[in-house]
mmCIF file with all atom_site columns, C-alpha atoms in Angstrom:
data_model
loop_
_atom_site.group_PDB
_atom_site.id
_atom_site.type_symbol
_atom_site.label_atom_id
_atom_site.label_alt_id
_atom_site.label_comp_id
_atom_site.label_asym_id
_atom_site.label_entity_id
_atom_site.label_seq_id
_atom_site.pdbx_PDB_ins_code
_atom_site.Cartn_x
_atom_site.Cartn_y
_atom_site.Cartn_z
_atom_site.occupancy
_atom_site.B_iso_or_equiv
_atom_site.pdbx_formal_charge
_atom_site.auth_seq_id
_atom_site.auth_comp_id
_atom_site.auth_asym_id
_atom_site.auth_atom_id
_atom_site.pdbx_PDB_model_num
ATOM 1   C CA . UNK Z 1 1   ? -3.916  -18.713 3.024   1.00 84.00 ? 11  UNK Z CA 1
ATOM 2   C CA . UNK Z 1 2   ? -2.725  -16.317 0.362   1.00 88.00 ? 12  UNK Z CA 1
ATOM 3   C CA . UNK Z 1 3   ? 0.634   -14.666 0.903   1.00 92.00 ? 13  UNK Z CA 1
ATOM 4   C CA . UNK Z 1 4   ? 3.555   -12.917 -0.760  1.00 95.00 ? 14  UNK Z CA 1
ATOM 5   C CA . UNK Z 1 5   ? 7.226   -13.606 -0.090  1.00 95.00 ? 15  UNK Z CA 1
ATOM 6   C CA . UNK Z 1 6   ? 9.730   -10.994 -1.110  1.00 94.00 ? 16  UNK Z CA 1
ATOM 7   C CA . UNK Z 1 7   ? 13.508  -11.058 -1.059  1.00 87.00 ? 17  UNK Z CA 1
ATOM 8   C CA . UNK Z 1 8   ? 15.108  -9.511  1.980   1.00 84.00 ? 18  UNK Z CA 1
ATOM 9   C CA . UNK Z 1 9   ? 16.946  -6.263  1.647   1.00 86.00 ? 19  UNK Z CA 1
ATOM 10  C CA . UNK Z 1 10  ? 18.487  -3.893  1.804   1.00 95.00 ? 20  UNK Z CA 1
ATOM 11  C CA . UNK Z 1 11  ? 19.835  -3.881  -1.720  1.00 96.00 ? 21  UNK Z CA 1
ATOM 12  C CA . UNK Z 1 12  ? 22.614  -1.459  -2.687  1.00 97.00 ? 22  UNK Z CA 1
ATOM 13  C CA . UNK Z 1 13  ? 23.572  -1.020  -6.345  1.00 97.00 ? 23  UNK Z CA 1
ATOM 14  C CA . UNK Z 1 14  ? 25.716  1.308   -8.361  1.00 97.00 ? 24  UNK Z CA 1
ATOM 15  C CA . UNK Z 1 15  ? 24.051  3.532   -10.917 1.00 97.00 ? 25  UNK Z CA 1
ATOM 16  C CA . UNK Z 1 16  ? 23.346  1.740   -14.234 1.00 97.00 ? 26  UNK Z CA 1
ATOM 17  C CA . UNK Z 1 17  ? 23.474  -1.701  -12.618 1.00 98.00 ? 27  UNK Z CA 1
ATOM 18  C CA . UNK Z 1 18  ? 20.858  -4.376  -13.315 1.00 98.00 ? 28  UNK Z CA 1
ATOM 19  C CA . UNK Z 1 19  ? 18.163  -4.811  -10.688 1.00 97.00 ? 29  UNK Z CA 1
ATOM 20  C CA . UNK Z 1 20  ? 16.197  -7.909  -9.741  1.00 97.00 ? 30  UNK Z CA 1
ATOM 21  C CA . UNK Z 1 21  ? 13.925  -8.088  -6.716  1.00 97.00 ? 31  UNK Z CA 1
ATOM 22  C CA . UNK Z 1 22  ? 12.406  -11.525 -6.254  1.00 97.00 ? 32  UNK Z CA 1
ATOM 23  C CA . UNK Z 1 23  ? 8.775   -12.053 -5.358  1.00 98.00 ? 33  UNK Z CA 1
ATOM 24  C CA . UNK Z 1 24  ? 6.862   -15.316 -5.073  1.00 97.00 ? 34  UNK Z CA 1
ATOM 25  C CA . UNK Z 1 25  ? 3.296   -15.841 -4.066  1.00 96.00 ? 35  UNK Z CA 1
ATOM 26  C CA . UNK Z 1 26  ? 0.880   -18.405 -2.707  1.00 95.00 ? 36  UNK Z CA 1
ATOM 27  C CA . UNK Z 1 27  ? -2.743  -18.063 -3.720  1.00 92.00 ? 37  UNK Z CA 1
ATOM 28  C CA . UNK Z 1 28  ? -5.844  -20.000 -4.562  1.00 87.00 ? 38  UNK Z CA 1
ATOM 29  C CA . UNK Z 1 29  ? -7.574  -19.045 -7.753  1.00 84.00 ? 39  UNK Z CA 1
ATOM 30  C CA . UNK Z 1 30  ? -6.183  -16.344 -10.017 1.00 86.00 ? 40  UNK Z CA 1
ATOM 31  C CA . UNK Z 1 31  ? -4.814  -13.328 -8.162  1.00 92.00 ? 41  UNK Z CA 1
ATOM 32  C CA . UNK Z 1 32  ? -3.745  -10.029 -9.650  1.00 93.00 ? 42  UNK Z CA 1
ATOM 33  C CA . UNK Z 1 33  ? -0.148  -9.071  -8.914  1.00 95.00 ? 43  UNK Z CA 1
ATOM 34  C CA . UNK Z 1 34  ? 1.348   -5.642  -8.263  1.00 96.00 ? 44  UNK Z CA 1
ATOM 35  C CA . UNK Z 1 35  ? 4.558   -3.809  -7.495  1.00 97.00 ? 45  UNK Z CA 1
ATOM 36  C CA . UNK Z 1 36  ? 4.304   -0.663  -5.407  1.00 96.00 ? 46  UNK Z CA 1
ATOM 37  C CA . UNK Z 1 37  ? 7.092   1.835   -4.722  1.00 97.00 ? 47  UNK Z CA 1
ATOM 38  C CA . UNK Z 1 38  ? 7.409   4.023   -1.650  1.00 95.00 ? 48  UNK Z CA 1
ATOM 39  C CA . UNK Z 1 39  ? 9.798   6.966   -1.702  1.00 93.00 ? 49  UNK Z CA 1
ATOM 40  C CA . UNK Z 1 40  ? 11.020  8.325   1.638   1.00 88.00 ? 50  UNK Z CA 1
ATOM 41  C CA . UNK Z 1 41  ? 8.279   10.089  3.577   1.00 84.00 ? 51  UNK Z CA 1
ATOM 42  C CA . UNK Z 1 42  ? 5.599   9.308   1.019   1.00 88.00 ? 52  UNK Z CA 1
ATOM 43  C CA . UNK Z 1 43  ? 2.714   6.926   0.439   1.00 89.00 ? 53  UNK Z CA 1
ATOM 44  C CA . UNK Z 1 44  ? 2.717   3.948   -1.889  1.00 92.00 ? 54  UNK Z CA 1
ATOM 45  C CA . UNK Z 1 45  ? 2.574   4.425   -5.647  1.00 93.00 ? 55  UNK Z CA 1
ATOM 46  C CA . UNK Z 1 46  ? 1.504   1.718   -8.034  1.00 94.00 ? 56  UNK Z CA 1
ATOM 47  C CA . UNK Z 1 47  ? 4.516   0.895   -10.220 1.00 97.00 ? 57  UNK Z CA 1
ATOM 48  C CA . UNK Z 1 48  ? 3.109   -1.872  -12.393 1.00 96.00 ? 58  UNK Z CA 1
ATOM 49  C CA . UNK Z 1 49  ? 0.612   -4.696  -12.416 1.00 95.00 ? 59  UNK Z CA 1
ATOM 50  C CA . UNK Z 1 50  ? -0.338  -7.939  -14.150 1.00 96.00 ? 60  UNK Z CA 1
ATOM 51  C CA . UNK Z 1 51  ? -3.750  -9.535  -13.947 1.00 92.00 ? 61  UNK Z CA 1
ATOM 52  C CA . UNK Z 1 52  ? -3.269  -12.945 -15.555 1.00 92.00 ? 62  UNK Z CA 1
ATOM 53  C CA . UNK Z 1 53  ? -0.604  -15.520 -16.259 1.00 94.00 ? 63  UNK Z CA 1
ATOM 54  C CA . UNK Z 1 54  ? 2.130   -14.499 -18.735 1.00 96.00 ? 64  UNK Z CA 1
ATOM 55  C CA . UNK Z 1 55  ? 1.116   -10.842 -18.562 1.00 96.00 ? 65  UNK Z CA 1
ATOM 56  C CA . UNK Z 1 56  ? 4.071   -8.461  -18.380 1.00 97.00 ? 66  UNK Z CA 1
ATOM 57  C CA . UNK Z 1 57  ? 3.630   -5.252  -16.446 1.00 97.00 ? 67  UNK Z CA 1
ATOM 58  C CA . UNK Z 1 58  ? 5.989   -2.390  -17.254 1.00 97.00 ? 68  UNK Z CA 1
ATOM 59  C CA . UNK Z 1 59  ? 6.509   1.216   -16.238 1.00 97.00 ? 69  UNK Z CA 1
ATOM 60  C CA . UNK Z 1 60  ? 9.460   3.650   -16.022 1.00 96.00 ? 70  UNK Z CA 1
ATOM 61  C CA . UNK Z 1 61  ? 11.871  0.975   -17.252 1.00 97.00 ? 71  UNK Z CA 1
ATOM 62  C CA . UNK Z 1 62  ? 10.722  -1.574  -14.657 1.00 98.00 ? 72  UNK Z CA 1
ATOM 63  C CA . UNK Z 1 63  ? 9.223   -4.886  -15.751 1.00 98.00 ? 73  UNK Z CA 1
ATOM 64  C CA . UNK Z 1 64  ? 7.681   -7.936  -14.098 1.00 98.00 ? 74  UNK Z CA 1
ATOM 65  C CA . UNK Z 1 65  ? 6.126   -11.037 -15.665 1.00 98.00 ? 75  UNK Z CA 1
ATOM 66  C CA . UNK Z 1 66  ? 3.334   -13.039 -14.020 1.00 97.00 ? 76  UNK Z CA 1
ATOM 67  C CA . UNK Z 1 67  ? 4.684   -16.605 -14.005 1.00 97.00 ? 77  UNK Z CA 1
ATOM 68  C CA . UNK Z 1 68  ? 2.060   -19.073 -12.859 1.00 94.00 ? 78  UNK Z CA 1
ATOM 69  C CA . UNK Z 1 69  ? 4.319   -22.107 -13.258 1.00 95.00 ? 79  UNK Z CA 1
ATOM 70  C CA . UNK Z 1 70  ? 6.836   -20.695 -10.782 1.00 96.00 ? 80  UNK Z CA 1
ATOM 71  C CA . UNK Z 1 71  ? 4.312   -18.529 -8.848  1.00 96.00 ? 81  UNK Z CA 1
ATOM 72  C CA . UNK Z 1 72  ? 6.626   -15.577 -9.271  1.00 97.00 ? 82  UNK Z CA 1
ATOM 73  C CA . UNK Z 1 73  ? 6.491   -11.893 -10.184 1.00 98.00 ? 83  UNK Z CA 1
ATOM 74  C CA . UNK Z 1 74  ? 10.098  -10.709 -10.062 1.00 98.00 ? 84  UNK Z CA 1
ATOM 75  C CA . UNK Z 1 75  ? 10.809  -7.017  -10.583 1.00 98.00 ? 85  UNK Z CA 1
ATOM 76  C CA . UNK Z 1 76  ? 13.608  -6.088  -13.002 1.00 98.00 ? 86  UNK Z CA 1
ATOM 77  C CA . UNK Z 1 77  ? 15.207  -2.974  -14.395 1.00 98.00 ? 87  UNK Z CA 1
ATOM 78  C CA . UNK Z 1 78  ? 18.088  -2.926  -16.804 1.00 97.00 ? 88  UNK Z CA 1
ATOM 79  C CA . UNK Z 1 79  ? 19.819  0.231   -15.582 1.00 96.00 ? 89  UNK Z CA 1
ATOM 80  C CA . UNK Z 1 80  ? 18.951  1.774   -12.223 1.00 98.00 ? 90  UNK Z CA 1
ATOM 81  C CA . UNK Z 1 81  ? 19.273  5.441   -11.375 1.00 97.00 ? 91  UNK Z CA 1
ATOM 82  C CA . UNK Z 1 82  ? 19.835  7.228   -8.069  1.00 97.00 ? 92  UNK Z CA 1
ATOM 83  C CA . UNK Z 1 83  ? 16.217  8.391   -8.252  1.00 96.00 ? 93  UNK Z CA 1
ATOM 84  C CA . UNK Z 1 84  ? 15.075  4.735   -8.063  1.00 97.00 ? 94  UNK Z CA 1
ATOM 85  C CA . UNK Z 1 85  ? 16.184  4.573   -4.430  1.00 97.00 ? 95  UNK Z CA 1
ATOM 86  C CA . UNK Z 1 86  ? 13.031  3.617   -2.528  1.00 96.00 ? 96  UNK Z CA 1
ATOM 87  C CA . UNK Z 1 87  ? 11.250  0.699   -0.869  1.00 96.00 ? 97  UNK Z CA 1
ATOM 88  C CA . UNK Z 1 88  ? 9.544   -1.731  -3.246  1.00 97.00 ? 98  UNK Z CA 1
ATOM 89  C CA . UNK Z 1 89  ? 6.542   -3.828  -2.187  1.00 97.00 ? 99  UNK Z CA 1
ATOM 90  C CA . UNK Z 1 90  ? 5.207   -6.830  -4.058  1.00 97.00 ? 100 UNK Z CA 1
ATOM 91  C CA . UNK Z 1 91  ? 1.490   -7.390  -3.521  1.00 95.00 ? 101 UNK Z CA 1
ATOM 92  C CA . UNK Z 1 92  ? -1.355  -9.583  -4.618  1.00 92.00 ? 102 UNK Z CA 1
ATOM 93  C CA . UNK Z 1 93  ? -5.077  -9.103  -4.774  1.00 91.00 ? 103 UNK Z CA 1
ATOM 94  C CA . UNK Z 1 94  ? -6.750  -12.425 -4.125  1.00 86.00 ? 104 UNK Z CA 1
ATOM 95  C CA . UNK Z 1 95  ? -9.805  -13.908 -5.757  1.00 80.00 ? 105 UNK Z CA 1
ATOM 96  C CA . UNK Z 1 96  ? -11.607 -12.928 -2.547  1.00 77.00 ? 106 UNK Z CA 1
ATOM 97  C CA . UNK Z 1 97  ? -10.575 -9.262  -3.014  1.00 77.00 ? 107 UNK Z CA 1
ATOM 98  C CA . UNK Z 1 98  ? -8.121  -9.249  -0.108  1.00 82.00 ? 108 UNK Z CA 1
ATOM 99  C CA . UNK Z 1 99  ? -4.809  -7.422  -0.580  1.00 87.00 ? 109 UNK Z CA 1
ATOM 100 C CA . UNK Z 1 100 ? -1.552  -8.943  0.672   1.00 91.00 ? 110 UNK Z CA 1
ATOM 101 C CA . UNK Z 1 101 ? 1.800   -7.129  0.797   1.00 94.00 ? 111 UNK Z CA 1
ATOM 102 C CA . UNK Z 1 102 ? 5.291   -8.528  0.904   1.00 95.00 ? 112 UNK Z CA 1
ATOM 103 C CA . UNK Z 1 103 ? 7.655   -7.222  3.577   1.00 94.00 ? 113 UNK Z CA 1
ATOM 104 C CA . UNK Z 1 104 ? 9.252   -4.671  1.256   1.00 96.00 ? 114 UNK Z CA 1
ATOM 105 C CA . UNK Z 1 105 ? 12.754  -4.402  -0.186  1.00 96.00 ? 115 UNK Z CA 1
ATOM 106 C CA . UNK Z 1 106 ? 14.779  -1.265  0.365   1.00 96.00 ? 116 UNK Z CA 1
ATOM 107 C CA . UNK Z 1 107 ? 16.875  -0.245  -2.652  1.00 97.00 ? 117 UNK Z CA 1
ATOM 108 C CA . UNK Z 1 108 ? 19.694  2.287   -2.497  1.00 97.00 ? 118 UNK Z CA 1
ATOM 109 C CA . UNK Z 1 109 ? 21.403  3.318   -5.720  1.00 98.00 ? 119 UNK Z CA 1
ATOM 110 C CA . UNK Z 1 110 ? 24.757  5.028   -5.338  1.00 97.00 ? 120 UNK Z CA 1
ATOM 111 C CA . UNK Z 1 111 ? 26.308  7.291   -7.988  1.00 95.00 ? 121 UNK Z CA 1
ATOM 112 C CA . UNK C 2 1   ? -8.865  13.399  -10.741 1.00 69.00 ? 3   UNK C CA 1
ATOM 113 C CA . UNK C 2 2   ? -6.809  10.272  -10.096 1.00 73.00 ? 4   UNK C CA 1
ATOM 114 C CA . UNK C 2 3   ? -5.685  10.950  -6.560  1.00 92.00 ? 5   UNK C CA 1
ATOM 115 C CA . UNK C 2 4   ? -6.450  10.069  -3.002  1.00 95.00 ? 6   UNK C CA 1
ATOM 116 C CA . UNK C 2 5   ? -5.972  13.153  -0.844  1.00 96.00 ? 7   UNK C CA 1
ATOM 117 C CA . UNK C 2 6   ? -5.165  12.846  2.837   1.00 97.00 ? 8   UNK C CA 1
ATOM 118 C CA . UNK C 2 7   ? -5.111  15.615  5.422   1.00 97.00 ? 9   UNK C CA 1
ATOM 119 C CA . UNK C 2 8   ? -3.287  16.600  7.485   1.00 97.00 ? 10  UNK C CA 1
ATOM 120 C CA . UNK C 2 9   ? 0.131   15.452  6.267   1.00 95.00 ? 11  UNK C CA 1
ATOM 121 C CA . UNK C 2 10  ? 1.580   15.597  9.762   1.00 96.00 ? 12  UNK C CA 1
ATOM 122 C CA . UNK C 2 11  ? -0.119  15.470  13.156  1.00 97.00 ? 13  UNK C CA 1
ATOM 123 C CA . UNK C 2 12  ? 1.274   15.595  16.666  1.00 97.00 ? 14  UNK C CA 1
ATOM 124 C CA . UNK C 2 13  ? -1.215  14.856  19.429  1.00 95.00 ? 15  UNK C CA 1
ATOM 125 C CA . UNK C 2 14  ? -1.210  14.204  23.132  1.00 94.00 ? 16  UNK C CA 1
ATOM 126 C CA . UNK C 2 15  ? -2.648  11.052  24.650  1.00 93.00 ? 17  UNK C CA 1
ATOM 127 C CA . UNK C 2 16  ? -5.753  12.885  25.863  1.00 91.00 ? 18  UNK C CA 1
ATOM 128 C CA . UNK C 2 17  ? -6.496  14.653  22.578  1.00 92.00 ? 19  UNK C CA 1
ATOM 129 C CA . UNK C 2 18  ? -9.210  13.911  20.046  1.00 96.00 ? 20  UNK C CA 1
ATOM 130 C CA . UNK C 2 19  ? -8.302  14.382  16.398  1.00 96.00 ? 21  UNK C CA 1
ATOM 131 C CA . UNK C 2 20  ? -9.466  13.167  13.002  1.00 97.00 ? 22  UNK C CA 1
ATOM 132 C CA . UNK C 2 21  ? -7.717  12.113  9.816   1.00 98.00 ? 23  UNK C CA 1
ATOM 133 C CA . UNK C 2 22  ? -9.429  12.800  6.530   1.00 98.00 ? 24  UNK C CA 1
ATOM 134 C CA . UNK C 2 23  ? -9.284  11.024  3.181   1.00 98.00 ? 25  UNK C CA 1
ATOM 135 C CA . UNK C 2 24  ? -10.983 12.052  -0.060  1.00 97.00 ? 26  UNK C CA 1
ATOM 136 C CA . UNK C 2 25  ? -11.192 10.610  -3.569  1.00 96.00 ? 27  UNK C CA 1
ATOM 137 C CA . UNK C 2 26  ? -13.252 11.526  -6.612  1.00 94.00 ? 28  UNK C CA 1
ATOM 138 C CA . UNK C 2 27  ? -12.515 8.558   -8.832  1.00 94.00 ? 29  UNK C CA 1
ATOM 139 C CA . UNK C 2 28  ? -15.837 6.837   -8.202  1.00 92.00 ? 30  UNK C CA 1
ATOM 140 C CA . UNK C 2 29  ? -14.159 4.091   -6.205  1.00 93.00 ? 31  UNK C CA 1
ATOM 141 C CA . UNK C 2 30  ? -16.633 2.373   -3.891  1.00 90.00 ? 32  UNK C CA 1
ATOM 142 C CA . UNK C 2 31  ? -14.091 0.625   -1.656  1.00 92.00 ? 33  UNK C CA 1
ATOM 143 C CA . UNK C 2 32  ? -11.926 2.631   0.749   1.00 94.00 ? 34  UNK C CA 1
ATOM 144 C CA . UNK C 2 33  ? -9.329  1.467   3.228   1.00 94.00 ? 35  UNK C CA 1
ATOM 145 C CA . UNK C 2 34  ? -7.310  2.584   6.228   1.00 96.00 ? 36  UNK C CA 1
ATOM 146 C CA . UNK C 2 35  ? -3.827  1.158   6.676   1.00 95.00 ? 37  UNK C CA 1
ATOM 147 C CA . UNK C 2 36  ? -1.238  1.683   9.399   1.00 96.00 ? 38  UNK C CA 1
ATOM 148 C CA . UNK C 2 37  ? 2.453   1.544   8.490   1.00 95.00 ? 39  UNK C CA 1
ATOM 149 C CA . UNK C 2 38  ? 5.319   1.450   10.955  1.00 94.00 ? 40  UNK C CA 1
ATOM 150 C CA . UNK C 2 39  ? 8.837   2.266   9.838   1.00 89.00 ? 41  UNK C CA 1
ATOM 151 C CA . UNK C 2 40  ? 10.465  -0.290  7.555   1.00 85.00 ? 42  UNK C CA 1
ATOM 152 C CA . UNK C 2 41  ? 7.316   -2.466  7.577   1.00 91.00 ? 43  UNK C CA 1
ATOM 153 C CA . UNK C 2 42  ? 4.567   -3.135  5.034   1.00 93.00 ? 44  UNK C CA 1
ATOM 154 C CA . UNK C 2 43  ? 1.177   -1.472  5.523   1.00 94.00 ? 45  UNK C CA 1
ATOM 155 C CA . UNK C 2 44  ? -1.216  -3.280  7.850   1.00 94.00 ? 46  UNK C CA 1
ATOM 156 C CA . UNK C 2 45  ? -4.909  -3.239  7.057   1.00 93.00 ? 47  UNK C CA 1
ATOM 157 C CA . UNK C 2 46  ? -7.136  -1.596  9.681   1.00 95.00 ? 48  UNK C CA 1
ATOM 158 C CA . UNK C 2 47  ? -10.558 -1.031  8.108   1.00 94.00 ? 49  UNK C CA 1
ATOM 159 C CA . UNK C 2 48  ? -12.363 -1.619  4.824   1.00 92.00 ? 50  UNK C CA 1
ATOM 160 C CA . UNK C 2 49  ? -15.450 0.259   3.672   1.00 93.00 ? 51  UNK C CA 1
ATOM 161 C CA . UNK C 2 50  ? -17.416 -1.076  0.737   1.00 90.00 ? 52  UNK C CA 1
ATOM 162 C CA . UNK C 2 51  ? -20.278 1.043   -0.597  1.00 90.00 ? 53  UNK C CA 1
ATOM 163 C CA . UNK C 2 52  ? -20.040 3.208   2.529   1.00 91.00 ? 54  UNK C CA 1
ATOM 164 C CA . UNK C 2 53  ? -20.495 0.243   4.845   1.00 92.00 ? 55  UNK C CA 1
ATOM 165 C CA . UNK C 2 54  ? -17.811 -1.104  7.142   1.00 91.00 ? 56  UNK C CA 1
ATOM 166 C CA . UNK C 2 55  ? -16.989 -4.551  5.837   1.00 87.00 ? 57  UNK C CA 1
ATOM 167 C CA . UNK C 2 56  ? -13.730 -5.384  7.591   1.00 83.00 ? 58  UNK C CA 1
ATOM 168 C CA . UNK C 2 57  ? -12.375 -4.333  10.975  1.00 83.00 ? 59  UNK C CA 1
ATOM 169 C CA . UNK C 2 58  ? -9.042  -6.039  11.594  1.00 84.00 ? 60  UNK C CA 1
ATOM 170 C CA . UNK C 2 59  ? -9.380  -6.172  15.388  1.00 87.00 ? 61  UNK C CA 1
ATOM 171 C CA . UNK C 2 60  ? -8.411  -2.532  15.715  1.00 93.00 ? 62  UNK C CA 1
ATOM 172 C CA . UNK C 2 61  ? -8.669  -0.977  19.222  1.00 94.00 ? 63  UNK C CA 1
ATOM 173 C CA . UNK C 2 62  ? -11.725 1.189   19.809  1.00 94.00 ? 64  UNK C CA 1
ATOM 174 C CA . UNK C 2 63  ? -9.561  4.289   20.218  1.00 95.00 ? 65  UNK C CA 1
ATOM 175 C CA . UNK C 2 64  ? -9.591  4.264   16.395  1.00 97.00 ? 66  UNK C CA 1
ATOM 176 C CA . UNK C 2 65  ? -13.054 4.957   14.986  1.00 96.00 ? 67  UNK C CA 1
ATOM 177 C CA . UNK C 2 66  ? -13.664 5.036   11.232  1.00 97.00 ? 68  UNK C CA 1
ATOM 178 C CA . UNK C 2 67  ? -16.447 6.875   9.492   1.00 96.00 ? 69  UNK C CA 1
ATOM 179 C CA . UNK C 2 68  ? -17.560 6.999   5.858   1.00 96.00 ? 70  UNK C CA 1
ATOM 180 C CA . UNK C 2 69  ? -19.979 9.922   5.451   1.00 95.00 ? 71  UNK C CA 1
ATOM 181 C CA . UNK C 2 70  ? -20.317 9.425   1.682   1.00 93.00 ? 72  UNK C CA 1
ATOM 182 C CA . UNK C 2 71  ? -18.729 7.574   -1.210  1.00 90.00 ? 73  UNK C CA 1
ATOM 183 C CA . UNK C 2 72  ? -15.913 10.145  -1.556  1.00 95.00 ? 74  UNK C CA 1
ATOM 184 C CA . UNK C 2 73  ? -14.909 10.665  2.059   1.00 97.00 ? 75  UNK C CA 1
ATOM 185 C CA . UNK C 2 74  ? -13.351 8.513   4.737   1.00 97.00 ? 76  UNK C CA 1
ATOM 186 C CA . UNK C 2 75  ? -12.452 9.710   8.214   1.00 98.00 ? 77  UNK C CA 1
ATOM 187 C CA . UNK C 2 76  ? -10.503 8.143   11.035  1.00 98.00 ? 78  UNK C CA 1
ATOM 188 C CA . UNK C 2 77  ? -11.336 9.541   14.463  1.00 98.00 ? 79  UNK C CA 1
ATOM 189 C CA . UNK C 2 78  ? -8.616  9.243   17.083  1.00 97.00 ? 80  UNK C CA 1
ATOM 190 C CA . UNK C 2 79  ? -9.064  9.381   20.840  1.00 95.00 ? 81  UNK C CA 1
ATOM 191 C CA . UNK C 2 80  ? -6.849  8.479   23.783  1.00 94.00 ? 82  UNK C CA 1
ATOM 192 C CA . UNK C 2 81  ? -4.052  7.152   21.624  1.00 95.00 ? 83  UNK C CA 1
ATOM 193 C CA . UNK C 2 82  ? -0.843  5.646   22.920  1.00 96.00 ? 84  UNK C CA 1
ATOM 194 C CA . UNK C 2 83  ? 2.729   6.483   21.862  1.00 96.00 ? 85  UNK C CA 1
ATOM 195 C CA . UNK C 2 84  ? 2.942   3.101   20.089  1.00 96.00 ? 86  UNK C CA 1
ATOM 196 C CA . UNK C 2 85  ? 0.164   4.295   17.761  1.00 97.00 ? 87  UNK C CA 1
ATOM 197 C CA . UNK C 2 86  ? 2.662   6.676   16.177  1.00 97.00 ? 88  UNK C CA 1
ATOM 198 C CA . UNK C 2 87  ? 2.925   5.642   12.524  1.00 96.00 ? 89  UNK C CA 1
ATOM 199 C CA . UNK C 2 88  ? 2.117   6.603   8.953   1.00 96.00 ? 90  UNK C CA 1
ATOM 200 C CA . UNK C 2 89  ? -1.628  6.217   8.345   1.00 97.00 ? 91  UNK C CA 1
ATOM 201 C CA . UNK C 2 90  ? -2.462  5.506   4.739   1.00 96.00 ? 92  UNK C CA 1
ATOM 202 C CA . UNK C 2 91  ? -5.814  5.732   3.025   1.00 97.00 ? 93  UNK C CA 1
ATOM 203 C CA . UNK C 2 92  ? -6.482  3.836   -0.186  1.00 95.00 ? 94  UNK C CA 1
ATOM 204 C CA . UNK C 2 93  ? -9.353  3.333   -2.576  1.00 94.00 ? 95  UNK C CA 1
ATOM 205 C CA . UNK C 2 94  ? -10.133 0.868   -5.345  1.00 91.00 ? 96  UNK C CA 1
ATOM 206 C CA . UNK C 2 95  ? -12.590 -0.415  -7.828  1.00 86.00 ? 97  UNK C CA 1
ATOM 207 C CA . UNK C 2 96  ? -13.624 -3.976  -7.178  1.00 73.00 ? 98  UNK C CA 1
ATOM 208 C CA . UNK C 2 97  ? -12.130 -6.948  -8.929  1.00 66.00 ? 99  UNK C CA 1
ATOM 209 C CA . UNK C 2 98  ? -8.659  -7.113  -10.404 1.00 69.00 ? 100 UNK C CA 1
ATOM 210 C CA . UNK C 2 99  ? -7.558  -3.529  -9.906  1.00 80.00 ? 101 UNK C CA 1
ATOM 211 C CA . UNK C 2 100 ? -4.855  -2.257  -7.614  1.00 85.00 ? 102 UNK C CA 1
ATOM 212 C CA . UNK C 2 101 ? -5.334  0.219   -4.861  1.00 91.00 ? 103 UNK C CA 1
ATOM 213 C CA . UNK C 2 102 ? -4.657  3.934   -5.172  1.00 93.00 ? 104 UNK C CA 1
ATOM 214 C CA . UNK C 2 103 ? -2.944  5.188   -2.043  1.00 93.00 ? 105 UNK C CA 1
ATOM 215 C CA . UNK C 2 104 ? -2.837  8.625   -0.532  1.00 94.00 ? 106 UNK C CA 1
ATOM 216 C CA . UNK C 2 105 ? 0.473   10.071  0.627   1.00 93.00 ? 107 UNK C CA 1
ATOM 217 C CA . UNK C 2 106 ? -0.442  9.421   4.237   1.00 95.00 ? 108 UNK C CA 1
ATOM 218 C CA . UNK C 2 107 ? -0.651  11.234  7.552   1.00 96.00 ? 109 UNK C CA 1
ATOM 219 C CA . UNK C 2 108 ? 2.451   11.002  9.716   1.00 96.00 ? 110 UNK C CA 1
ATOM 220 C CA . UNK C 2 109 ? 1.065   10.732  13.248  1.00 97.00 ? 111 UNK C CA 1
ATOM 221 C CA . UNK C 2 110 ? 3.131   11.236  16.377  1.00 97.00 ? 112 UNK C CA 1
ATOM 222 C CA . UNK C 2 111 ? 1.546   10.607  19.784  1.00 96.00 ? 113 UNK C CA 1
ATOM 223 C CA . UNK C 2 112 ? 3.332   12.285  22.667  1.00 95.00 ? 114 UNK C CA 1
#
């Protein structure tokens, strides 16, 4: 079945460091791919999305490219800030309209 | 209006109480969802409503009872819960197809 595999955390970075959070997926058909962010005590917010191969989603300095050849959707940011500290979830929406989440990666950015 | 609004934000209830969680959206989304999230875990799907009809029930115990009175409202009725039901309950809505879900900020439920 469809699934999402996300790199284990937690991840701790210094401010202005480069961030990569790996995400790979297994799906039949052509899923849409998403990154959600969850700040402490809050719900999930859509960070970015890509709906077809080679699409690049971007928002707030974060980027992810839908790579069909490697079935990946890695999240990157060139320079993280303390305010980026949160849990990040990779997710896919399958051709059958089901939503699948990765296990989440906790990011802590220290000044 | 691009939000999903959940009330209350926090709820503490005893195991014999009956309470309800409420979710509202005015984006014209015709699919609405209830998720349960335990600490440091991804959300787990509980129920899906599509065009006000229950389309998916992920083997959720009957002490959780969903209701969709109209296309903008989704309720979750709670009765005789257990302490292990304490969690963050998230509501979401979506258009069909390729779109992501819009999540509410959740109700933090504690069962004592």
